[in-house]
């Protein structure tokens, strides 16, 4: 995802003037090289200084530039939270905060590097949009959205090596819309971000072992959520599941449940998230999911139980 | 500013008086204006609580109507205690300390990359020098070669709870710390506009400049000068009359 972002940003900068990337001593080295070579004055390393990274981007935006702040997800919003809130969101400036390693991607680095409640935190701020693409293809589309929208955006990315899942998606990527990426009639799984890969595997197993077809929906625009689209899903399927790599607080699952209540939805609705806990464990990203209770076996059993 | 102070309580009158000559000097002396009065240069009041000093200047320049000042902090009108983004003449929402300098760095960087002949002026408080974000920006600005950035620190030696130099005695003098970070820096009398003007006008232009402007909080009103409570209080009607008399006496003298 990060390499796709870097390559796409280079394409954006070739098309639009005054595109800046402002990093806090974290950068995709190889894939950012074309941008740095061609636009050396528009690649700024502020050093390990995340507050200034955000405010500086606000200053650039106030001069009509298109700025992307980039660092590890935790440092991109937690350290400079008030700069994100006031300088970007209160002033409603077109700055993108790119958080690399959203969720528990940095699975060997420990809890200091886990952005497990990031969407709740930034999503609580007025004007802020939250985009969380599920694969490199959606990352490319999301980066273009960030380059063109009026207002601040938090672009939550995984790390590297995520497979493409949306090559044959029946619906296109559209900001503010849930996106059907795999057809199905009986069960619908809504997810976003890299954990979509696990959702895909669960969908295949349900079809294989249960003979029920499973639709997959990418809620890449976590905020503003496509309420109409979600209600349509709640109407259409007998079982709906939400799987997300995020705390259950301020999450997609909670918002879908609110919508289901408001719409008097009749479907069965189950949600799966990270735990509201620090886990103090190391391993692979899948190990972190399991430690948080996001175990594909448990999720599979819960979905097919209904 | 005294007239406005009679409309609402809880404003930062003393902090506005301490930076009044600085703000005045930047707007009327340093910022370049075309025939219509518009300026390509930018002013940011990072110490947003000094907003009254900026509002009265913007009113004098015809950017803010008098009606807005007369209805300070009233529902349905524009002006509040801190400068709000979107108000004519206000370039950024300040009020939370430690934001103005890094925003100014971003503006100056954009101007430099775009080869725009613009200077960014930003006024900070000395209490604001305690914000880590201010020092992040101070470290960065010279490294980016931002010669088009001029910061003025309103060194009135007071923060909300007391004298800044007593709370942080080892921080003084300030000017050598600023120079050590790569800025061209001088210390001047912040109520002497000619000195401020000369210092900025004669700068080498090889680095961003920071003026350390020694000021008196509540300058010009005897009972307000260097008395911390005036960070928050508004004058009573009697105190208002006394302040008017003192300031008009000063003008005649």
Coordinates of C-alpha atoms in Angstrom, one line a residue:
Chain A
X1 CA 0.0 0.0 0.0
X2 CA 2.7 2.5 0.9
X3 CA 4.5 1.9 -2.4
X4 CA 1.3 2.4 -4.3
X5 CA 0.6 5.6 -2.4
X6 CA 4.1 6.9 -3.3
X7 CA 3.8 6.0 -6.9
X8 CA 0.3 7.5 -7.1
X9 CA 1.5 10.7 -5.4
X10 CA 4.1 11.0 -8.0
X11 CA 1.4 10.8 -10.7
X12 CA -0.6 13.4 -8.8
X13 CA 2.4 15.8 -8.6
X14 CA 2.9 15.4 -12.4
X15 CA -0.6 16.5 -13.0
X16 CA -1.2 19.1 -10.3
X17 CA 1.1 22.0 -9.3
X18 CA 2.3 22.5 -5.8
X19 CA 1.8 19.0 -4.4
X20 CA 3.9 18.6 -1.2
X21 CA 4.7 15.6 0.9
X22 CA 5.8 16.5 4.4
X23 CA 7.3 13.6 6.3
X24 CA 8.4 13.2 9.9
X25 CA 11.5 11.2 9.3
X26 CA 9.5 8.3 7.9
X27 CA 9.3 7.7 4.2
X28 CA 8.8 4.9 1.7
X29 CA 12.4 5.0 0.5
X30 CA 12.5 3.4 -2.9
X31 CA 9.0 4.1 -4.2
X32 CA 9.3 7.8 -3.2
X33 CA 12.5 8.3 -5.2
X34 CA 10.8 9.4 -8.5
X35 CA 8.9 12.1 -6.6
X36 CA 12.0 13.3 -4.7
X37 CA 14.1 13.3 -7.8
X38 CA 11.6 15.3 -9.9
X39 CA 10.1 17.5 -7.2
X40 CA 12.9 17.9 -4.6
X41 CA 11.5 21.2 -3.3
X42 CA 8.2 19.6 -2.6
X43 CA 9.5 16.7 -0.5
X44 CA 10.0 18.1 3.1
X45 CA 11.4 16.2 6.0
X46 CA 10.6 18.1 9.1
X47 CA 12.5 15.6 11.2
X48 CA 11.0 13.9 14.3
X49 CA 8.6 16.8 14.8
X50 CA 5.0 15.7 14.1
X51 CA 3.3 18.8 15.4
X52 CA 5.2 21.0 13.0
X53 CA 4.6 18.5 10.2
X54 CA 0.8 19.1 10.6
X55 CA 1.0 22.9 11.1
X56 CA 3.4 23.3 8.3
X57 CA 1.0 21.5 6.0
X58 CA -1.8 23.9 7.2
X59 CA 0.5 26.8 6.2
X60 CA 1.1 25.3 2.8
X61 CA -2.6 24.8 2.3
X62 CA -3.3 28.4 3.3
X63 CA -1.1 29.3 0.4
X64 CA -3.1 27.1 -2.0
X65 CA -0.8 24.1 -2.0
X66 CA -1.9 20.5 -1.7
X67 CA -0.1 18.9 1.2
X68 CA 0.2 15.3 2.4
X69 CA 1.6 14.7 5.9
X70 CA 3.1 11.3 6.2
X71 CA 4.3 9.1 9.0
X72 CA 3.4 6.0 11.1
X73 CA -0.3 6.2 11.9
X74 CA 0.2 6.6 15.6
X75 CA 2.5 9.5 15.2
X76 CA 0.5 11.1 12.5
X77 CA -2.5 11.9 14.7
X78 CA -1.9 11.1 18.4
X79 CA 1.1 13.2 18.9
X80 CA -0.1 16.2 16.9
X81 CA -3.8 15.7 17.7
X82 CA -4.5 19.3 18.5
X83 CA -2.7 20.5 15.4
X84 CA -4.9 18.1 13.4
X85 CA -8.0 19.3 15.1
X86 CA -7.4 23.1 15.0
X87 CA -5.0 23.7 12.1
X88 CA -6.5 21.2 9.6
X89 CA -10.1 20.4 10.7
X90 CA -11.3 23.7 12.3
X91 CA -9.9 25.6 9.4
X92 CA -11.2 22.9 7.0
X93 CA -8.0 22.8 4.9
X94 CA -7.4 20.3 2.1
X95 CA -4.6 18.4 3.8
X96 CA -4.2 14.7 3.9
X97 CA -2.8 13.0 6.9
X98 CA -1.4 9.7 5.8
X99 CA -1.1 7.1 8.6
X100 CA 1.0 4.2 7.6
X101 CA 0.5 1.0 9.6
X102 CA -3.1 1.6 10.7
X103 CA -4.5 -0.9 13.1
X104 CA -1.9 -3.5 14.3
X105 CA 0.2 -3.7 11.1
X106 CA 3.4 -3.0 13.1
X107 CA 2.9 -6.3 14.8
X108 CA 6.5 -6.7 16.0
X109 CA 6.9 -3.1 17.2
X110 CA 4.5 -3.3 20.2
X111 CA 1.7 -1.2 21.5
X112 CA 3.4 2.1 21.0
X113 CA 3.0 1.6 17.3
X114 CA -0.5 0.2 17.2
X115 CA -3.1 2.6 15.8
X116 CA -6.1 0.6 17.1
X117 CA -8.4 3.5 18.0
X118 CA -7.2 6.0 15.4
X119 CA -10.5 6.1 13.4
X120 CA -12.5 6.9 16.6
X121 CA -10.0 9.6 17.5
X122 CA -9.8 11.5 14.2
X123 CA -13.4 10.5 13.2
X124 CA -14.7 12.5 16.1
X125 CA -13.4 15.7 14.7
X126 CA -15.8 17.7 12.5
X127 CA -14.8 18.1 8.8
X128 CA -12.4 15.2 8.9
X129 CA -13.0 12.4 6.4
X130 CA -11.5 8.9 6.9
X131 CA -10.4 6.7 4.1
X132 CA -9.2 3.2 4.6
X133 CA -8.6 1.3 1.4
X134 CA -8.5 -2.5 1.4
X135 CA -5.8 -3.1 -1.2
X136 CA -3.2 -1.3 -3.4
X137 CA -5.8 -0.6 -6.1
X138 CA -8.1 1.1 -3.7
X139 CA -5.1 2.9 -2.3
X140 CA -4.5 4.4 -5.7
X141 CA -8.1 5.5 -6.0
X142 CA -8.1 6.9 -2.5
X143 CA -5.0 8.9 -3.0
X144 CA -6.5 10.6 -6.0
X145 CA -9.6 11.4 -3.9
X146 CA -7.3 13.0 -1.3
X147 CA -5.6 15.0 -4.0
X148 CA -8.9 16.5 -5.1
X149 CA -11.2 16.9 -2.2
X150 CA -11.8 20.1 -0.3
X151 CA -11.2 19.4 3.3
X152 CA -9.0 17.3 5.6
X153 CA -8.7 13.6 5.1
X154 CA -7.1 10.8 7.2
X155 CA -5.8 8.2 4.8
X156 CA -5.3 5.0 6.8
X157 CA -3.0 2.6 5.1
X158 CA -1.6 -0.7 5.9
X159 CA 2.1 -1.4 5.4
X160 CA 3.4 -3.3 2.4
X161 CA 2.7 -6.5 0.6
X162 CA -1.1 -6.4 0.7
X163 CA -2.7 -8.3 -2.2
X164 CA -5.1 -6.8 -4.7
X165 CA -8.6 -7.9 -4.0
X166 CA -10.6 -5.5 -6.1
X167 CA -9.3 -6.2 -9.6
X168 CA -12.7 -7.6 -10.7
X169 CA -14.9 -5.6 -8.3
X170 CA -18.4 -5.2 -9.6
X171 CA -18.6 -1.6 -8.4
X172 CA -16.1 1.3 -8.8
X173 CA -14.4 3.1 -6.0
X174 CA -16.4 6.2 -5.2
X175 CA -15.8 8.5 -2.2
X176 CA -18.5 8.3 0.4
X177 CA -20.0 5.1 -1.0
X178 CA -19.8 1.5 0.2
X179 CA -18.4 -0.6 -2.6
X180 CA -19.4 -4.1 -3.5
X181 CA -16.2 -5.9 -4.3
X182 CA -17.6 -9.5 -4.5
X183 CA -21.1 -10.7 -5.4
X184 CA -23.2 -12.8 -3.1
X185 CA -26.8 -13.3 -2.1
X186 CA -27.1 -14.8 1.4
X187 CA -24.5 -13.2 3.6
X188 CA -22.8 -9.8 3.4
X189 CA -19.4 -9.0 5.1
X190 CA -18.6 -5.3 5.4
X191 CA -15.0 -4.5 6.1
X192 CA -12.2 -2.0 5.3
X193 CA -8.4 -1.9 5.2
X194 CA -6.0 -4.9 5.0
X195 CA -8.2 -7.2 7.1
X196 CA -10.4 -7.5 4.0
X197 CA -8.1 -10.3 3.0
X198 CA -9.3 -12.3 6.0
X199 CA -12.9 -11.4 5.2
X200 CA -12.3 -12.7 1.7
X201 CA -11.0 -16.0 3.0
X202 CA -14.0 -16.4 5.4
X203 CA -16.4 -15.6 2.5
X204 CA -14.8 -18.4 0.4
X205 CA -15.0 -20.9 3.2
X206 CA -18.7 -20.1 3.8
X207 CA -19.4 -20.7 0.1
X208 CA -17.3 -23.8 0.0
X209 CA -18.6 -25.5 3.2
X210 CA -22.1 -24.0 3.6
X211 CA -23.2 -23.5 0.1
X212 CA -24.3 -20.0 0.9
X213 CA -23.0 -17.1 -1.3
X214 CA -21.3 -14.2 0.4
X215 CA -21.1 -10.6 -0.8
X216 CA -18.1 -8.5 0.3
X217 CA -18.4 -4.8 0.7
X218 CA -15.5 -2.3 1.1
X219 CA -16.5 0.5 3.5
X220 CA -13.3 2.4 2.4
X221 CA -14.9 5.7 3.3
X222 CA -15.3 5.1 7.0
X223 CA -16.3 8.7 7.4
X224 CA -18.7 10.0 6.1
X225 CA -20.3 6.6 6.1
X226 CA -22.6 5.8 3.3
X227 CA -25.8 5.5 5.4
X228 CA -28.0 4.8 2.4
X229 CA -25.8 2.1 1.1
X230 CA -25.5 0.4 4.5
X231 CA -29.3 0.5 5.0
X232 CA -29.7 -1.2 1.6
X233 CA -27.3 -4.0 2.7
X234 CA -29.2 -4.4 6.0
X235 CA -32.4 -4.7 4.0
X236 CA -31.1 -7.1 1.4
X237 CA -29.2 -9.8 3.3
X238 CA -30.4 -12.2 6.0
X239 CA -27.0 -12.1 7.7
X240 CA -24.6 -9.1 7.8
X241 CA -21.2 -9.1 9.4
X242 CA -18.8 -6.3 10.1
X243 CA -15.1 -7.1 10.4
X244 CA -12.6 -4.4 11.3
X245 CA -9.1 -3.9 12.6
X246 CA -10.1 -1.2 15.1
X247 CA -11.3 -0.8 18.6
X248 CA -15.0 -1.4 19.1
X249 CA -15.3 2.2 20.3
X250 CA -16.2 4.7 17.7
X251 CA -16.0 2.0 15.1
X252 CA -17.8 1.0 11.8
X253 CA -19.5 -1.9 13.6
X254 CA -21.0 0.4 16.2
X255 CA -22.3 2.8 13.5
X256 CA -23.8 0.0 11.4
X257 CA -25.6 -1.2 14.5
X258 CA -27.0 2.3 15.1
X259 CA -28.2 2.4 11.6
X260 CA -29.8 -1.0 11.9
X261 CA -31.7 0.1 15.0
X262 CA -32.8 3.3 13.4
X263 CA -33.9 1.4 10.3
X264 CA -35.6 -1.4 12.3
X265 CA -33.5 -3.8 10.3
X266 CA -34.6 -7.4 10.4
X267 CA -31.3 -9.1 9.4
X268 CA -28.9 -10.8 11.8
X269 CA -26.0 -8.5 12.4
X270 CA -22.7 -9.6 14.0
X271 CA -19.6 -7.4 14.4
X272 CA -16.0 -8.2 15.0
X273 CA -13.3 -5.8 16.0
X274 CA -10.0 -5.5 17.9
X275 CA -10.5 -5.6 21.7
X276 CA -10.7 -2.4 23.7
X277 CA -7.4 -3.4 25.3
X278 CA -3.6 -3.1 25.0
X279 CA -2.4 -6.7 24.3
X280 CA 1.4 -6.5 25.0
X281 CA 2.1 -9.2 22.4
X282 CA 4.4 -9.6 19.4
X283 CA 4.2 -11.6 16.2
X284 CA 2.7 -11.4 12.8
X285 CA -0.2 -9.1 12.0
X286 CA -2.4 -12.2 12.0
X287 CA -1.1 -13.1 15.4
X288 CA -2.1 -9.6 16.6
X289 CA -5.6 -10.1 15.1
X290 CA -5.9 -13.5 16.9
X291 CA -4.7 -12.0 20.2
X292 CA -7.4 -9.4 19.8
X293 CA -10.1 -12.1 19.2
X294 CA -10.2 -11.6 15.4
X295 CA -9.7 -15.3 14.8
X296 CA -11.0 -16.5 11.4
X297 CA -12.3 -19.7 12.9
X298 CA -14.3 -17.9 15.5
X299 CA -15.6 -15.4 13.0
X300 CA -16.6 -18.1 10.6
X301 CA -18.5 -20.1 13.3
X302 CA -20.3 -16.9 14.5
X303 CA -21.4 -16.0 11.0
X304 CA -22.6 -19.5 10.0
X305 CA -24.3 -20.1 13.3
X306 CA -27.4 -18.0 12.3
Chain B
X1 CA -9.5 48.6 23.0
X2 CA -10.6 50.1 26.3
X3 CA -14.0 50.9 24.7
X4 CA -14.3 47.3 23.7
X5 CA -13.3 46.1 27.1
X6 CA -16.4 47.6 28.5
X7 CA -18.7 45.4 26.4
X8 CA -17.6 42.0 27.8
X9 CA -15.5 40.6 30.6
X10 CA -12.7 38.1 30.6
X11 CA -10.4 39.3 27.8
X12 CA -6.7 39.8 27.6
X13 CA -6.4 43.5 27.6
X14 CA -2.9 43.7 29.2
X15 CA -1.5 41.2 26.6
X16 CA -3.0 43.3 23.8
X17 CA -1.4 46.5 25.2
X18 CA 2.0 44.8 25.5
X19 CA 2.1 44.0 21.7
X20 CA 0.2 47.0 20.4
X21 CA 3.3 48.9 19.1
X22 CA 4.7 45.7 17.6
X23 CA 1.4 45.0 15.7
X24 CA 1.1 48.6 14.7
X25 CA 4.7 48.7 13.4
X26 CA 4.3 45.5 11.3
X27 CA 1.0 46.6 9.7
X28 CA 1.9 50.3 9.1
X29 CA 5.7 50.1 8.8
X30 CA 6.8 46.8 7.6
X31 CA 4.1 45.2 5.5
X32 CA 4.3 46.5 1.9
X33 CA 1.0 47.8 0.4
X34 CA -0.1 48.6 -3.1
X35 CA -2.1 51.7 -4.0
X36 CA -5.4 50.1 -3.0
X37 CA -3.9 49.3 0.4
X38 CA -3.7 45.6 -0.1
X39 CA -0.6 43.8 1.1
X40 CA 1.1 40.8 -0.3
X41 CA 2.7 40.2 3.1
X42 CA 1.1 38.2 5.8
X43 CA 0.5 38.9 9.5
X44 CA -0.2 36.1 12.0
X45 CA -1.0 36.8 15.6
X46 CA 0.2 33.5 17.1
X47 CA -0.5 34.9 20.6
X48 CA -4.2 35.0 19.6
X49 CA -5.2 36.3 23.0
X50 CA -3.8 39.7 22.0
X51 CA -6.5 39.9 19.3
X52 CA -7.8 43.3 20.3
X53 CA -4.5 44.9 19.1
X54 CA -5.1 43.3 15.7
X55 CA -8.8 44.1 15.5
X56 CA -8.3 47.8 16.1
X57 CA -5.6 47.9 13.4
X58 CA -7.8 46.0 10.9
X59 CA -10.6 48.4 11.7
X60 CA -8.3 51.4 11.0
X61 CA -7.2 49.8 7.7
X62 CA -10.9 49.5 6.7
X63 CA -10.7 45.7 6.7
X64 CA -13.1 45.3 9.7
X65 CA -16.1 47.5 10.1
X66 CA -16.4 49.5 13.4
X67 CA -19.7 47.8 14.0
X68 CA -18.0 44.5 14.5
X69 CA -15.6 45.9 17.1
X70 CA -18.5 47.5 18.9
X71 CA -20.2 44.1 19.1
X72 CA -17.1 42.2 20.3
X73 CA -18.1 38.7 21.6
X74 CA -21.8 39.2 20.9
X75 CA -24.0 36.7 19.2
X76 CA -24.4 37.3 15.5
X77 CA -21.1 39.2 15.1
X78 CA -17.7 38.1 14.0
X79 CA -15.2 39.0 16.6
X80 CA -14.3 36.9 19.6
X81 CA -11.5 36.7 22.1
X82 CA -9.3 34.8 19.7
X83 CA -8.9 35.5 16.0
X84 CA -11.1 33.1 14.0
X85 CA -10.3 31.7 10.6
X86 CA -12.5 33.2 7.9
X87 CA -12.7 36.7 9.4
X88 CA -11.5 39.4 7.0
X89 CA -7.8 40.1 7.7
X90 CA -7.3 37.0 9.9
X91 CA -5.1 34.5 8.1
X92 CA -5.3 31.6 10.6
X93 CA -7.3 30.6 13.7
X94 CA -4.9 31.2 16.6
X95 CA -5.6 31.2 20.3
X96 CA -4.2 27.8 21.1
X97 CA -0.6 28.6 21.7
X98 CA 2.3 27.1 19.7
X99 CA 0.5 26.9 16.4
X100 CA 1.3 30.2 14.7
X101 CA 5.0 29.8 14.1
X102 CA 4.8 26.4 12.4
X103 CA 1.9 27.6 10.3
X104 CA 4.0 30.6 9.3
X105 CA 6.8 28.3 8.4
X106 CA 4.5 26.5 6.0
X107 CA 3.3 29.7 4.4
X108 CA 6.9 31.0 4.1
X109 CA 8.0 27.6 2.6
X110 CA 5.2 27.8 0.0
X111 CA 6.2 31.3 -0.9
X112 CA 9.8 30.3 -1.2
X113 CA 9.1 27.3 -3.4
X114 CA 6.8 29.4 -5.6
X115 CA 9.3 32.2 -5.7
X116 CA 6.6 34.6 -4.4
X117 CA 8.0 37.9 -3.0
X118 CA 6.1 37.8 0.2
X119 CA 7.2 38.2 3.8
X120 CA 5.4 36.4 6.7
X121 CA 5.3 38.2 10.0
X122 CA 4.2 36.3 13.1
X123 CA 3.9 37.6 16.7
X124 CA 4.5 35.2 19.5
X125 CA 4.2 35.6 23.3
X126 CA 7.0 34.7 25.6
X127 CA 4.8 32.1 27.3
X128 CA 4.4 30.5 23.9
X129 CA 8.1 29.8 23.9
X130 CA 7.3 27.1 26.4
X131 CA 5.4 25.1 23.7
X132 CA 7.5 22.3 22.2
X133 CA 5.9 22.9 18.8
X134 CA 7.3 26.4 18.7
X135 CA 10.8 25.0 19.1
X136 CA 10.2 22.3 16.4
X137 CA 9.4 25.2 14.1
X138 CA 12.4 27.2 15.3
X139 CA 14.7 24.3 14.5
X140 CA 13.2 23.8 11.1
X141 CA 12.8 27.4 9.7
X142 CA 16.6 28.2 9.3
X143 CA 17.2 24.7 7.9
X144 CA 14.6 25.4 5.2
X145 CA 16.3 28.7 4.5
X146 CA 13.2 30.8 5.1
X147 CA 14.6 34.3 4.8
X148 CA 11.1 35.5 4.2
X149 CA 10.0 34.8 7.8
X150 CA 10.0 37.4 10.5
X151 CA 8.9 36.5 14.0
X152 CA 8.5 39.0 16.9
X153 CA 8.3 37.7 20.5
X154 CA 6.3 39.9 22.8
X155 CA 8.5 39.4 25.8
X156 CA 6.3 40.9 28.5
X157 CA 7.7 38.5 31.1
X158 CA 4.3 37.3 32.2
X159 CA 2.3 34.2 31.8
X160 CA -1.0 33.5 33.4
X161 CA 0.3 32.5 36.8
X162 CA 3.3 34.8 37.2
X163 CA 6.5 36.2 35.9
X164 CA 7.9 34.0 33.1
X165 CA 11.5 34.8 34.2
X166 CA 10.7 33.6 37.7
X167 CA 9.0 30.4 36.6
X168 CA 11.9 29.6 34.2
X169 CA 14.9 31.6 35.4
X170 CA 17.4 29.5 33.4
X171 CA 15.7 30.4 30.1
X172 CA 17.0 33.9 30.1
X173 CA 18.3 35.7 28.2
X174 CA 16.3 34.4 25.2
X175 CA 18.1 35.9 22.3
X176 CA 21.1 33.6 22.5
X177 CA 19.0 30.5 22.4
X178 CA 17.2 31.8 19.3
X179 CA 20.5 32.6 17.7
X180 CA 21.8 29.1 18.5
X181 CA 19.0 27.7 16.5
X182 CA 20.2 29.5 13.4
X183 CA 18.0 32.6 13.5
X184 CA 19.1 36.2 13.1
X185 CA 17.9 37.5 16.4
X186 CA 18.1 40.8 18.3
X187 CA 16.6 42.1 21.5
X188 CA 14.9 45.5 21.4
X189 CA 12.5 47.7 23.3
X190 CA 9.2 46.4 22.1
X191 CA 7.4 49.7 22.6
X192 CA 9.9 51.6 20.4
X193 CA 8.5 51.2 16.9
X194 CA 11.4 52.9 15.2
X195 CA 13.8 50.4 16.7
X196 CA 11.7 47.5 15.7
X197 CA 11.4 48.9 12.2
X198 CA 15.1 49.5 11.9
X199 CA 16.0 46.0 13.2
X200 CA 13.8 44.3 10.7
X201 CA 14.7 46.6 7.8
X202 CA 18.4 46.2 8.3
X203 CA 18.4 42.4 8.7
X204 CA 21.0 40.5 6.7
X205 CA 18.3 38.4 5.0
X206 CA 20.5 35.2 5.3
X207 CA 18.2 33.5 7.8
X208 CA 14.7 33.9 9.3
X209 CA 14.6 36.7 11.8
X210 CA 13.3 36.8 15.3
X211 CA 13.0 40.0 17.2
X212 CA 12.9 39.6 21.0
X213 CA 10.8 42.6 22.0
X214 CA 11.0 43.5 25.6
X215 CA 7.6 44.9 26.6
X216 CA 5.5 45.7 29.6
X217 CA 2.3 43.8 30.0
X218 CA -0.6 46.4 30.3
X219 CA 1.7 49.1 28.9
X220 CA 0.3 52.6 29.4
X221 CA -2.2 51.9 32.1
X222 CA -0.5 52.3 35.5
X223 CA -2.6 49.9 37.5
X224 CA -2.4 47.3 34.7
X225 CA 1.3 47.3 34.1
X226 CA 3.0 44.1 35.2
X227 CA -0.1 43.0 37.3
X228 CA -0.9 39.4 36.3
X229 CA -4.7 39.6 37.0
X230 CA -5.0 41.8 33.9
X231 CA -4.4 38.8 31.8
X232 CA -8.1 38.1 32.5
X233 CA -9.8 41.1 34.0
X234 CA -11.7 43.9 32.3
X235 CA -11.6 47.4 33.7
X236 CA -14.5 48.6 35.9
X237 CA -16.2 51.9 34.7
X238 CA -13.9 53.8 37.1
X239 CA -10.8 52.0 36.0
X240 CA -11.8 52.6 32.4
X241 CA -12.0 56.3 33.0
X242 CA -8.6 56.3 34.7
X243 CA -7.1 54.3 31.9
X244 CA -8.5 56.7 29.3
X245 CA -7.1 59.7 31.2
X246 CA -3.7 58.1 31.6
X247 CA -3.4 57.2 27.9
X248 CA -4.6 60.6 26.7
X249 CA -2.2 62.3 29.0
X250 CA 0.6 60.2 27.5
X251 CA -0.4 61.3 24.0
X252 CA -0.3 64.9 25.0
X253 CA 3.0 64.6 26.8

